[in-house]
XYZ file of C-alpha atoms in Angstrom:
768
model
C 26.421 -21.116 -26.053
C 23.870 -20.202 -23.124
C 20.674 -19.153 -24.753
C 17.838 -17.720 -22.718
C 14.339 -16.729 -23.657
C 12.706 -14.159 -21.252
C 9.130 -14.429 -22.400
C 7.284 -17.786 -21.774
C 3.705 -17.298 -23.312
C 2.533 -14.122 -21.579
C 4.862 -14.586 -18.667
C 7.746 -12.126 -18.768
C 10.825 -12.741 -16.669
C 11.880 -9.806 -14.503
C 14.959 -7.758 -15.000
C 16.105 -8.820 -11.421
C 15.764 -12.404 -12.357
C 17.263 -12.174 -15.752
C 20.351 -10.496 -14.458
C 20.747 -13.031 -11.633
C 20.643 -15.924 -14.187
C 23.351 -14.182 -16.261
C 25.563 -13.576 -13.274
C 25.111 -17.336 -12.058
C 26.025 -18.466 -15.610
C 29.152 -16.199 -15.678
C 30.272 -17.439 -12.531
C 29.908 -20.927 -13.562
C 32.215 -20.139 -16.650
C 29.982 -19.536 -19.564
C 31.166 -16.982 -22.063
C 28.935 -17.015 -24.996
C 25.232 -15.795 -24.489
C 22.197 -15.404 -26.759
C 19.408 -13.542 -25.012
C 16.046 -12.976 -26.403
C 15.011 -10.307 -23.968
C 11.552 -8.468 -23.672
C 12.619 -5.186 -22.383
C 14.749 -5.940 -19.501
C 17.216 -3.318 -18.405
C 21.097 -3.344 -17.769
C 21.921 -6.497 -20.002
C 25.622 -7.067 -20.237
C 27.501 -5.414 -17.477
C 29.322 -5.129 -15.324
C 30.503 -8.737 -15.475
C 33.885 -10.469 -14.755
C 34.515 -14.038 -15.949
C 36.241 -16.053 -13.093
C 39.149 -17.019 -15.433
C 39.331 -13.661 -17.177
C 37.916 -14.719 -20.465
C 36.036 -12.643 -22.912
C 32.191 -12.424 -22.742
C 30.101 -12.297 -25.869
C 26.600 -11.078 -25.781
C 23.853 -11.431 -28.691
C 20.764 -9.629 -27.568
C 17.353 -9.083 -29.059
C 14.775 -6.767 -27.756
C 16.830 -5.167 -24.727
C 15.481 -2.503 -22.523
C 17.139 0.697 -21.051
C 21.000 0.922 -20.274
C 22.140 -2.355 -22.223
C 25.801 -2.412 -21.698
C 25.609 -0.125 -18.703
C 29.024 0.143 -16.860
C 30.011 -2.546 -19.271
C 33.913 -3.783 -18.673
C 36.852 -4.358 -20.870
C 36.498 -7.875 -22.298
C 32.870 -7.844 -22.815
C 31.296 -7.598 -26.275
C 27.547 -6.880 -26.840
C 25.721 -7.113 -30.089
C 22.096 -5.912 -30.296
C 20.182 -7.230 -33.138
C 17.727 -4.350 -34.089
C 17.332 -1.359 -31.987
C 17.795 -0.348 -28.405
C 16.241 2.030 -25.998
C 17.769 4.794 -23.937
C 21.140 4.978 -22.132
C 22.894 2.514 -24.512
C 26.676 2.207 -23.177
C 25.880 4.439 -20.072
C 29.101 4.775 -17.987
C 30.899 2.184 -20.306
C 34.099 1.407 -18.779
C 35.731 -0.704 -21.484
C 33.276 -2.966 -23.311
C 32.343 -2.843 -27.018
C 28.718 -2.445 -27.439
C 27.185 -2.527 -30.955
C 23.704 -1.698 -31.884
C 22.816 -2.623 -35.247
C 19.670 -0.441 -35.350
C 18.674 2.937 -33.836
C 19.652 3.940 -30.139
C 17.444 5.734 -27.969
C 18.338 8.874 -25.954
C 21.437 9.437 -24.296
C 23.547 6.792 -25.860
C 26.980 6.719 -24.736
C 26.158 9.098 -21.926
C 28.982 9.331 -19.453
C 31.096 6.704 -21.455
C 34.554 6.739 -20.042
C 36.263 3.892 -22.087
C 35.602 1.234 -24.722
C 33.602 1.365 -28.011
C 29.900 2.035 -28.724
C 28.844 1.497 -32.318
C 25.324 2.504 -33.501
C 24.087 1.243 -36.725
C 21.201 3.690 -37.196
C 20.030 6.853 -35.548
C 21.023 7.941 -31.911
C 18.531 10.144 -29.731
C 18.688 13.351 -27.919
C 21.597 14.025 -25.674
C 23.679 11.069 -27.162
C 27.413 11.513 -26.275
C 26.686 13.824 -23.466
C 29.171 13.790 -20.628
C 31.790 11.759 -22.345
C 34.965 11.674 -20.519
C 38.580 10.179 -20.666
C 40.736 9.111 -17.813
C 44.301 9.450 -19.280
C 45.283 6.237 -17.715
C 42.978 4.439 -19.986
C 42.127 4.462 -23.836
C 39.500 7.173 -24.659
C 36.091 6.117 -25.121
C 34.905 6.003 -28.957
C 31.284 6.520 -29.926
C 30.308 6.022 -33.713
C 26.788 6.736 -35.188
C 26.069 5.547 -38.864
C 23.388 8.183 -39.492
C 22.515 11.242 -37.048
C 21.768 12.268 -33.615
C 18.984 14.198 -31.952
C 19.119 17.430 -30.159
C 21.633 18.517 -27.598
C 24.209 15.803 -28.482
C 27.505 15.942 -27.006
C 26.532 18.444 -24.355
C 29.188 18.816 -21.676
C 31.515 16.371 -23.333
C 34.914 16.544 -21.684
C 36.834 13.608 -23.374
C 36.810 10.786 -25.855
C 36.179 10.598 -29.748
C 32.811 10.785 -31.272
C 31.943 10.181 -34.957
C 28.609 10.815 -36.757
C 28.689 9.615 -40.408
C 25.643 11.320 -41.471
C 24.645 8.428 -43.750
C 21.004 8.660 -45.243
C 20.620 12.046 -43.335
C 20.478 14.502 -46.103
C 16.948 15.534 -45.178
C 18.070 16.789 -41.853
C 19.291 20.393 -41.511
C 21.911 19.148 -38.839
C 23.200 15.529 -38.289
C 23.904 16.684 -34.937
C 20.513 17.893 -34.184
C 19.568 21.213 -32.341
C 22.088 23.020 -30.016
C 24.814 20.511 -30.217
C 28.173 20.623 -28.266
C 26.592 22.891 -25.391
C 29.196 23.111 -22.681
C 31.598 20.858 -24.525
C 34.965 21.471 -23.098
C 37.208 18.182 -24.172
C 37.290 15.451 -26.664
C 36.848 15.321 -30.513
C 33.832 15.005 -32.450
C 33.905 14.089 -36.331
C 30.767 14.570 -38.460
C 29.831 14.291 -42.060
C 27.298 16.202 -43.781
C 25.030 19.294 -42.755
C 25.322 20.729 -39.126
C 23.692 23.877 -37.785
C 23.018 25.136 -34.436
C 26.311 24.161 -32.975
C 27.202 26.090 -29.828
C 29.866 28.617 -31.080
C 30.327 29.957 -27.506
C 31.791 26.450 -26.870
C 33.245 24.958 -30.032
C 34.888 25.664 -33.224
C 34.685 23.551 -36.501
C 37.606 22.732 -38.422
C 38.458 20.757 -41.828
C 40.133 17.290 -41.217
C 43.987 17.190 -41.079
C 45.994 14.190 -42.015
C 45.960 12.610 -38.485
C 42.096 12.794 -38.422
C 41.726 11.184 -41.777
C 44.318 8.492 -40.561
C 42.005 7.771 -37.487
C 38.780 7.559 -39.270
C 40.129 5.435 -42.267
C 41.800 3.156 -39.718
C 38.566 2.631 -37.444
C 35.971 2.609 -40.346
C 36.283 -0.962 -41.380
C 35.957 -2.125 -37.543
C 32.945 0.048 -37.241
C 31.045 -0.978 -40.542
C 31.837 -4.641 -40.063
C 30.699 -4.634 -36.641
C 27.116 -3.148 -37.682
C 27.172 -5.384 -40.648
C 27.278 -2.512 -43.230
C 30.792 -2.839 -45.088
C 29.296 -2.464 -48.442
C 28.976 1.646 -47.823
C 32.649 1.947 -47.023
C 33.559 3.808 -49.969
C 30.462 6.251 -49.672
C 31.619 7.286 -46.213
C 35.395 7.687 -47.375
C 35.143 11.029 -49.073
C 37.002 12.916 -46.474
C 35.929 16.349 -48.054
C 32.576 15.909 -46.723
C 33.899 15.507 -43.178
C 34.638 18.146 -40.385
C 36.062 18.236 -36.931
C 34.659 19.698 -33.809
C 36.855 20.652 -31.047
C 36.377 22.891 -27.817
C 37.463 26.349 -27.664
C 40.510 26.911 -25.287
C 39.968 29.115 -22.324
C 41.570 32.151 -23.918
C 39.474 31.654 -26.870
C 36.298 31.892 -24.986
C 34.266 35.276 -24.400
C 35.213 37.088 -21.375
C 31.723 38.892 -21.303
C 30.269 39.673 -17.926
C 27.760 37.287 -16.230
C 24.753 36.750 -18.298
C 21.645 38.225 -16.999
C 18.346 36.090 -16.876
C 16.310 38.876 -18.454
C 18.223 39.749 -21.467
C 18.854 36.095 -22.098
C 15.197 35.204 -22.057
C 14.029 38.156 -24.214
C 16.971 38.393 -26.536
C 18.872 34.967 -26.861
C 16.423 32.254 -26.040
C 15.723 30.100 -28.907
C 12.582 31.207 -30.658
C 10.025 28.272 -30.826
C 12.420 26.097 -28.916
C 11.649 23.105 -26.839
C 10.834 25.420 -23.841
C 8.588 27.825 -25.742
C 5.194 26.213 -24.925
C 6.032 26.564 -21.239
C 7.683 29.910 -21.163
C 4.565 32.167 -20.408
C 5.515 34.526 -17.620
C 6.270 38.165 -17.015
C 10.001 37.487 -16.676
C 9.804 38.747 -12.937
C 12.512 37.241 -10.757
C 11.116 35.128 -7.981
C 13.026 34.529 -4.830
C 13.838 31.188 -3.406
C 11.829 31.885 -0.317
C 8.353 33.165 -1.397
C 4.691 33.030 -0.469
C 1.440 32.633 -2.176
C 1.256 31.287 -5.646
C 4.860 30.760 -5.981
C 5.524 28.387 -3.191
C 7.007 25.135 -3.966
C 4.707 23.362 -1.443
C 1.437 24.070 0.334
C 0.752 22.722 3.873
C -2.660 21.253 4.229
C -4.329 20.350 7.720
C -5.649 16.834 7.148
C -7.260 16.336 10.377
C -8.795 12.699 10.635
C -8.066 12.180 6.816
C -6.105 9.159 7.698
C -7.314 6.274 10.209
C -5.117 5.717 13.179
C -3.738 2.083 13.597
C -6.482 1.329 16.143
C -9.277 2.616 14.259
C -7.868 0.713 11.048
C -7.550 -2.476 12.781
C -10.872 -2.173 14.355
C -13.523 -3.813 11.977
C -16.172 -1.734 13.818
C -14.182 1.410 12.746
C -14.357 2.876 16.369
C -12.038 6.072 16.432
C -10.636 5.692 19.935
C -8.104 8.508 19.402
C -11.219 10.911 19.143
C -12.471 9.592 22.493
C -9.318 10.375 24.070
C -9.173 13.833 22.428
C -12.555 14.623 23.964
C -11.351 13.321 27.342
C -8.238 15.562 26.937
C -10.654 18.623 26.472
C -12.663 17.554 29.550
C -15.652 16.596 27.550
C -16.025 13.166 29.526
C -19.650 12.469 28.808
C -19.117 13.234 25.197
C -16.181 10.960 25.036
C -18.199 8.081 26.523
C -21.149 8.719 24.189
C -18.934 8.793 21.025
C -18.603 4.972 20.869
C -22.276 4.504 20.725
C -22.278 5.981 17.282
C -20.586 2.727 16.293
C -21.578 0.056 18.460
C -24.244 -0.642 21.232
C -22.026 -2.946 23.097
C -18.962 -0.992 24.261
C -18.940 -2.667 27.663
C -19.928 -6.275 26.540
C -17.716 -6.371 23.325
C -15.013 -3.830 23.580
C -14.616 -4.134 27.045
C -15.053 -8.019 27.702
C -14.979 -10.511 24.801
C -13.408 -8.709 21.913
C -9.607 -9.630 21.494
C -8.912 -5.832 21.076
C -7.227 -6.098 17.691
C -7.230 -2.193 17.978
C -4.470 -2.458 20.653
C -2.437 -4.730 18.609
C -0.906 -2.127 16.231
C -1.137 0.702 18.605
C 1.667 3.239 17.971
C 2.319 3.582 21.768
C 3.515 0.010 21.829
C 6.797 1.339 20.375
C 7.173 3.197 23.686
C 5.877 0.982 26.377
C 2.363 -0.695 26.156
C -0.687 -0.025 24.053
C -3.406 2.599 25.273
C -5.972 0.787 27.035
C -8.797 1.027 24.487
C -10.687 -2.112 25.676
C -11.238 -1.020 29.267
C -12.076 2.354 27.983
C -15.233 0.638 26.420
C -16.534 -0.298 29.968
C -16.933 3.436 30.795
C -19.706 3.722 28.149
C -21.904 0.859 29.463
C -24.256 3.297 31.346
C -24.529 6.233 28.952
C -26.776 6.611 25.967
C -27.825 8.812 23.038
C -30.731 11.017 22.213
C -33.828 9.465 20.309
C -34.135 10.352 16.694
C -35.746 13.796 16.513
C -37.861 13.071 13.311
C -39.293 9.639 12.635
C -38.722 8.363 9.107
C -42.270 6.611 9.043
C -40.788 3.379 7.837
C -40.238 0.008 9.541
C -37.563 -2.624 9.569
C -37.626 -6.052 10.931
C -34.551 -7.751 12.121
C -34.340 -11.452 12.412
C -31.927 -12.530 15.099
C -31.152 -10.669 18.305
C -27.285 -11.338 18.537
C -24.525 -8.704 17.953
C -25.116 -8.158 14.386
C -29.063 -7.973 14.502
C -29.053 -5.541 17.678
C -26.318 -3.324 16.104
C -28.524 -2.907 12.904
C -31.339 -2.220 15.128
C -29.521 0.190 17.075
C -28.261 2.174 14.143
C -31.541 2.189 12.332
C -33.651 3.208 15.356
C -31.293 6.183 15.906
C -32.059 7.300 12.173
C -35.820 7.374 12.873
C -37.114 4.105 11.703
C -39.416 1.878 13.637
C -37.497 -1.391 14.441
C -38.658 -4.883 15.639
C -36.265 -7.612 16.460
C -37.459 -11.301 16.240
C -35.437 -13.792 18.463
C -36.308 -17.481 19.002
C -34.484 -17.519 22.394
C -36.175 -16.304 25.550
C -33.673 -13.639 25.905
C -32.118 -11.288 23.541
C -28.196 -11.091 23.073
C -27.525 -14.172 20.918
C -24.074 -15.687 21.526
C -23.284 -12.948 23.960
C -26.163 -14.197 26.167
C -26.248 -17.797 25.312
C -22.662 -18.905 24.710
C -20.023 -16.560 26.097
C -19.031 -17.623 29.670
C -20.179 -15.550 32.477
C -16.598 -15.272 33.528
C -15.718 -13.420 30.412
C -18.845 -11.176 30.136
C -20.495 -9.944 33.454
C -24.254 -10.543 33.225
C -24.903 -6.817 34.596
C -23.102 -5.420 31.670
C -24.940 -7.100 28.978
C -28.205 -6.494 30.707
C -27.572 -2.823 30.845
C -26.573 -2.681 27.201
C -29.658 -4.523 26.015
C -31.867 -2.278 28.120
C -30.365 0.725 26.259
C -31.369 -0.620 23.048
C -34.668 -1.247 24.297
C -35.064 2.146 25.899
C -34.172 3.473 22.492
C -37.557 2.225 21.117
C -36.456 -1.176 19.566
C -39.267 -3.581 20.010
C -38.079 -6.974 21.331
C -40.052 -10.233 20.396
C -38.456 -13.142 22.111
C -39.455 -16.801 21.961
C -40.306 -16.025 18.290
C -38.826 -18.568 15.983
C -39.092 -17.777 12.125
C -40.143 -20.391 9.776
C -40.972 -19.896 5.880
C -44.540 -18.783 6.549
C -43.474 -16.357 9.340
C -40.807 -14.970 7.316
C -43.268 -14.244 4.395
C -45.628 -12.596 7.135
C -42.758 -10.397 8.231
C -41.504 -9.466 4.863
C -45.013 -8.341 3.726
C -45.413 -6.185 7.022
C -42.256 -4.417 6.863
C -40.531 -1.966 4.465
C -37.205 -3.810 4.967
C -35.758 -7.040 6.546
C -32.495 -7.882 7.959
C -31.344 -11.483 8.343
C -28.974 -11.738 11.325
C -29.613 -15.324 12.745
C -25.830 -15.744 13.627
C -24.295 -19.273 13.424
C -25.829 -21.528 16.012
C -25.546 -24.969 14.392
C -22.276 -26.727 15.370
C -20.358 -28.455 12.788
C -19.498 -32.081 13.373
C -17.301 -34.102 10.982
C -18.492 -37.642 10.585
C -15.620 -39.645 11.807
C -16.364 -43.131 12.959
C -17.967 -42.712 16.483
C -18.977 -39.012 15.860
C -22.532 -39.717 17.495
C -20.563 -39.428 20.753
C -19.256 -35.912 20.302
C -20.960 -33.068 22.014
C -21.329 -29.880 19.936
C -19.549 -27.070 21.672
C -22.168 -24.393 21.147
C -24.819 -26.615 22.678
C -22.679 -27.439 25.591
C -22.003 -23.587 26.350
C -25.696 -22.759 25.818
C -26.408 -25.402 28.445
C -23.977 -23.907 30.997
C -25.380 -20.338 30.465
C -28.982 -21.541 30.754
C -28.217 -23.208 34.133
C -28.615 -26.933 32.966
C -25.174 -27.891 34.216
C -24.365 -30.153 31.438
C -22.363 -33.314 32.667
C -18.898 -34.153 31.696
C -16.372 -36.886 32.490
C -13.061 -36.418 34.359
C -11.146 -36.265 31.172
C -12.378 -34.027 28.448
C -11.092 -33.540 25.049
C -12.054 -30.350 23.196
C -11.503 -30.415 19.379
C -10.844 -26.983 17.948
C -8.381 -24.454 19.599
C -10.202 -21.129 18.576
C -11.718 -18.793 21.083
C -14.778 -21.099 21.024
C -12.777 -24.101 21.894
C -11.171 -22.190 24.763
C -14.695 -21.255 25.990
C -15.633 -24.909 26.027
C -12.449 -25.893 27.905
C -13.262 -23.211 30.712
C -16.807 -24.457 30.586
C -15.662 -27.997 31.047
C -13.793 -27.183 34.175
C -16.751 -25.315 35.411
C -18.610 -28.513 34.992
C -16.091 -30.665 37.153
C -13.593 -31.775 34.647
C -10.371 -32.643 36.117
C -8.276 -32.211 33.008
C -8.920 -30.898 29.484
C -6.950 -31.742 26.377
C -7.463 -29.318 23.546
C -6.452 -30.455 19.886
C -6.352 -28.890 16.526
C -4.939 -29.567 13.141
C -3.291 -26.388 13.184
C -1.618 -23.844 15.365
C -4.337 -22.593 17.916
C -6.076 -19.723 16.498
C -7.462 -18.442 19.948
C -6.200 -15.162 21.490
C -3.133 -15.350 23.660
C -4.763 -14.213 26.742
C -7.690 -16.991 26.239
C -4.859 -19.641 25.688
C -3.011 -18.378 28.768
C -6.274 -18.632 30.946
C -7.014 -22.281 29.759
C -3.372 -23.338 30.461
C -3.531 -21.680 33.838
C -6.624 -23.782 34.550
C -4.408 -27.087 33.722
C -5.287 -27.718 30.276
C -3.160 -29.171 27.581
C -3.078 -27.909 24.038
C -1.928 -30.365 21.408
C -1.319 -29.710 17.617
C -1.113 -30.701 14.822
C -3.609 -33.561 15.606
C -5.909 -35.220 13.156
C -8.686 -37.351 14.508
C -9.234 -40.761 12.902
C -11.881 -42.238 15.132
C -13.849 -41.314 18.263
C -14.377 -44.182 20.841
C -15.833 -44.523 24.184
C -12.322 -44.014 25.849
C -11.308 -41.182 23.799
C -9.864 -40.208 20.365
C -7.540 -42.140 17.946
C -5.480 -39.939 15.743
C -4.445 -40.472 12.111
C -0.958 -41.638 13.311
C -2.703 -44.007 15.713
C -2.008 -42.302 18.891
C -4.404 -42.558 21.681
C -5.890 -39.528 23.592
C -7.813 -40.494 26.654
C -11.163 -38.601 27.149
C -14.591 -39.827 28.274
C -16.299 -36.502 27.051
C -15.452 -35.188 23.303
C -16.618 -31.719 22.667
C -16.185 -30.225 19.150
C -15.680 -26.592 18.484
C -14.608 -26.120 14.957
C -17.377 -23.558 13.944
C -20.882 -22.968 13.508
C -23.431 -22.358 10.382
C -26.586 -20.376 10.503
C -29.995 -21.747 10.373
C -31.454 -20.376 7.150
C -34.064 -22.946 6.165
C -36.741 -20.406 6.672
C -35.500 -18.372 3.731
C -37.561 -18.604 0.424
C -36.108 -20.208 -2.683
C -34.109 -17.929 -4.832
C -31.789 -16.668 -1.942
C -28.392 -17.943 -2.697
C -26.722 -20.193 0.033
C -23.035 -21.428 -0.503
C -21.319 -23.474 1.944
C -24.045 -22.992 4.565
C -23.789 -19.118 4.423
C -25.659 -16.420 2.629
C -23.945 -14.938 -0.565
C -24.305 -11.225 -0.402
C -24.081 -8.352 -3.105
C -21.765 -5.532 -2.234
C -24.456 -3.874 -0.385
C -25.146 -6.699 2.082
C -28.498 -7.517 -0.063
C -29.734 -10.950 -0.525
C -33.010 -10.049 -2.070
C -35.192 -7.068 -2.892
C -35.676 -5.178 0.409
C -33.816 -7.955 2.379
C -30.309 -7.594 3.833
C -28.049 -9.530 6.216
C -24.935 -9.222 8.329
C -22.799 -11.320 10.852
C -22.219 -14.925 11.088
C -25.140 -15.452 8.514
C -22.700 -14.362 5.860
C -19.292 -15.783 7.305
C -17.991 -16.580 10.798
C -16.136 -13.962 12.720
C -15.632 -12.126 15.880
C -18.210 -9.998 17.509
C -16.526 -6.824 16.516
C -16.553 -8.145 12.768
C -20.318 -8.749 13.133
C -20.656 -5.291 14.515
C -18.666 -3.675 11.876
C -20.708 -5.646 9.096
C -23.983 -4.581 10.688
C -22.981 -0.861 10.563
C -22.572 -1.274 6.718
C -25.823 -3.312 6.387
C -27.737 -0.629 8.350
C -26.305 1.978 6.029
C -27.542 -0.122 2.998
C -30.847 -0.476 4.312
C -31.163 3.440 5.097
C -29.743 4.057 1.412
C -32.582 1.744 0.126
C -35.603 2.971 2.071
C -34.379 6.561 1.258
C -33.698 6.029 -2.291
C -30.147 6.945 -2.255
C -27.002 5.080 -3.305
C -25.143 3.003 -0.710
C -21.301 3.479 -0.748
C -18.992 1.209 1.209
C -16.717 3.376 3.576
C -13.033 2.676 3.236
C -10.052 3.632 5.379
C -6.503 4.461 4.788
C -4.086 3.627 7.618
C -1.844 6.521 8.649
C 1.918 5.909 7.635
C 3.892 5.476 10.904
C 6.612 7.780 9.415
C 4.329 10.852 9.765
C 3.947 10.344 13.471
C 6.452 11.758 15.963
C 6.838 9.508 19.189
C 9.567 11.375 20.622
C 7.347 14.048 21.990
C 5.897 11.309 24.517
C 7.269 10.393 27.713
C 7.861 6.441 28.338
C 5.789 5.001 31.136
C 6.624 1.986 33.201
C 3.817 -0.354 34.072
C 3.344 1.095 37.315
C 3.000 4.514 35.810
C 0.151 3.689 33.346
C -2.907 5.396 34.314
C -6.501 4.065 34.113
C -8.261 3.925 30.870
C -10.057 7.155 31.209
C -6.821 9.003 31.981
C -4.939 7.275 29.115
C -5.212 10.349 26.998
C -2.005 11.415 28.494
C -0.324 8.579 26.539
C -2.445 8.569 23.572
C -0.453 9.771 20.446
C -3.736 10.653 18.820
C -2.411 9.187 15.399
C -4.186 11.297 12.470
C -6.309 13.137 14.696
C -5.333 16.793 15.794
C -4.825 16.766 19.593
C -4.953 20.735 19.539
C -1.385 20.942 21.014
C -0.687 24.289 19.247
C 2.832 23.086 18.266
C 2.541 23.913 14.701
C 1.001 27.337 15.463
C 3.850 28.222 17.814
C 6.672 26.810 15.545
C 5.725 28.401 12.334
C 8.618 31.004 11.626
C 6.347 33.341 9.616
C 3.262 33.151 12.098
C 1.279 31.744 9.163
C -0.767 29.337 10.989
C -3.903 30.457 13.109
C -6.560 28.383 15.271
C -10.018 29.151 14.289
C -13.284 28.149 16.066
C -16.463 27.318 14.238
C -19.905 27.935 15.204
C -20.469 24.302 15.933
C -17.598 24.469 18.539
C -15.137 22.625 16.423
C -11.657 23.956 15.838
C -9.393 24.236 12.775
C -6.010 25.172 11.987
C -5.504 27.230 8.827
C -2.278 28.291 6.962
C -2.369 31.848 5.518
C -1.130 31.563 1.945
C 0.201 35.183 1.910
C 2.537 34.527 4.798
C 3.304 30.860 4.505
C 6.689 29.962 2.581
C 6.021 26.282 2.273
C 8.855 25.243 4.608
C 7.221 22.306 6.076
C 8.043 22.911 9.674
C 4.517 22.410 10.792
C 4.474 18.867 9.082
C 7.765 17.967 10.606
C 6.961 19.019 14.195
C 3.260 17.645 14.260
C 3.180 14.696 16.639
C 0.041 13.293 15.232
C 0.966 13.536 11.501
C -2.071 15.913 10.700
C 0.046 18.392 8.508
C 0.810 17.302 5.046
C 2.912 19.059 2.310
C 1.621 19.016 -1.175
C 3.059 20.272 -4.506
C 1.630 23.627 -5.203
C -0.646 23.076 -8.155
C -2.203 26.510 -8.301
C -1.682 27.768 -11.620
C 0.663 30.994 -11.997
C -1.463 32.246 -14.904
C -5.076 32.204 -15.852
């Protein structure tokens, strides 16, 4: 016997896994099964033994549809009760439930036997049928059935024994045999509410008694109740139900709905609690409150793929919409609401993850979001109209710190940034190669921040004493010191290693650090690629970049380094560093007279007071970026990441500081990516590379995912003229559907190329 227990402690086997195991066992020749289930569905069918042998199942605690589509040669015995759809579509098996069965037992059964040793639920025996080429299905119930039993029955034999059911007005439940057109039903005991329009009740004839008497022992033995044979064999207590023949049925005219509802509807029936209307007839196509669906203009409700992928949440499709409307300067300024570095980061050093999932890629290539950032390097925003009268200190003048400063100065706070280096910019200034980030772009964006009113204090290192002084002088403090301490693994000979961040800083400060002819860079992330480029700039003849895993750098950075002649090797695990190079764990030798390591950095946090939690070299933050009362953080001080990650975190940190100083509650803003199936790319022409316009003209290709492009297609396509475009006093437009005209057809949602219109179920109550 094949035994299986589907519950291991608190771990429950899925239905899919259980059925797969049973199928494999049957295929292997198993015939006897003992299944301790825990609510899994569809146990017992349809199954075929490879040698045609019978299959026997003993099942405990099954879920729905036990014996579903069961085939001839399969016997299932359920110890205890079973839930809905026992023997659904039974095609020849014998199914025995020794307890109660749920709703729709024997539903659509076409052959075989279904024996229930207790009660059966609502609509049991419904839609039973009989194919004349096979034996009819037989459905036996020891006790009674729920309402609507045997409705639309068209074949087979059903038997309801009425045992232990004297307290029920009807052993067949309410409104039994509705629509019955075939088959035979036997019952014992009381029965009321049977559909007299469809069936007639008759006493048993000799052939009926012969059938019941001949089948009774098999039934009672199967459900383990042979002792009640005599009690059920008083045939004078039994009746037969058969459907009316066509000529016996009423030939009345077609039933009208209003008389049916007002005169024939079952008083206090199962629908009485919801039947509260004026009985007026509502057409299939209607407006107002009776519409099935309601269109809603959900402009900017969902984030486009580019915005969703951008950790700074820059809504590029809104920029392109503004360009489409001719609002060029407004479009260039929009990005400054989110970052002070559209040219330096978006347009230069960012890998532009916004473009990776651009919907336009399914047609040709992504919209040129990165390059668009360069158009914003020379614009600025207005200063705050009303000063807040509060001050915030930012420690660290990198991407995160300056983004915090930019966001808060625009809200009206007095901002001072403390930077230990002689120049602002953090890694943008000190580490990123000039070949990747033009100096004039960064200088212009730093000037914009300073011109907004942010006070720069360069050459100002912060120790514990200075931190205490700053904390006492300002209403809030933001720690954004970045990661400037290079990590080095203590291999033998590690003292020969040059830290990548120090190497890159030396290049940018014009110190021209010396390198040998053969350089090894440990680490193939973007920092490693920058170090490799720097090594070539300093005179290296060949650079070998190694990593323990697949290079994590962006494809374009890897391609640039390989174009310079570098070799990338992975997986390579370093064992020892020597004067001639590196010895790997598998004792291979890689030649190199200069070894540079670029495997990440940690922030300098020694100036922070005791009590601030530091884990694995980084600050541990609460959900609102707070590390102490009035002290917040963002960027690489929390965890290493890309420049755009630091900018996104700095936005949230600035919002948290603002909430703290204003006495409000900070709430993290989340985004939901628009479903690509809502978008209609068929409306957009495919461009070849030679046809792709410049970034500021790329609005012709941008699909404007999730943000209305004001194309009027919904307005012009509505068959009922229900959609109108309105213009608010602030100059913003909106499309509105008139409920008195709209029929809820959904054409607006189907035709919208941007996925703006959604069809919602009409939840407006019909009655007050």
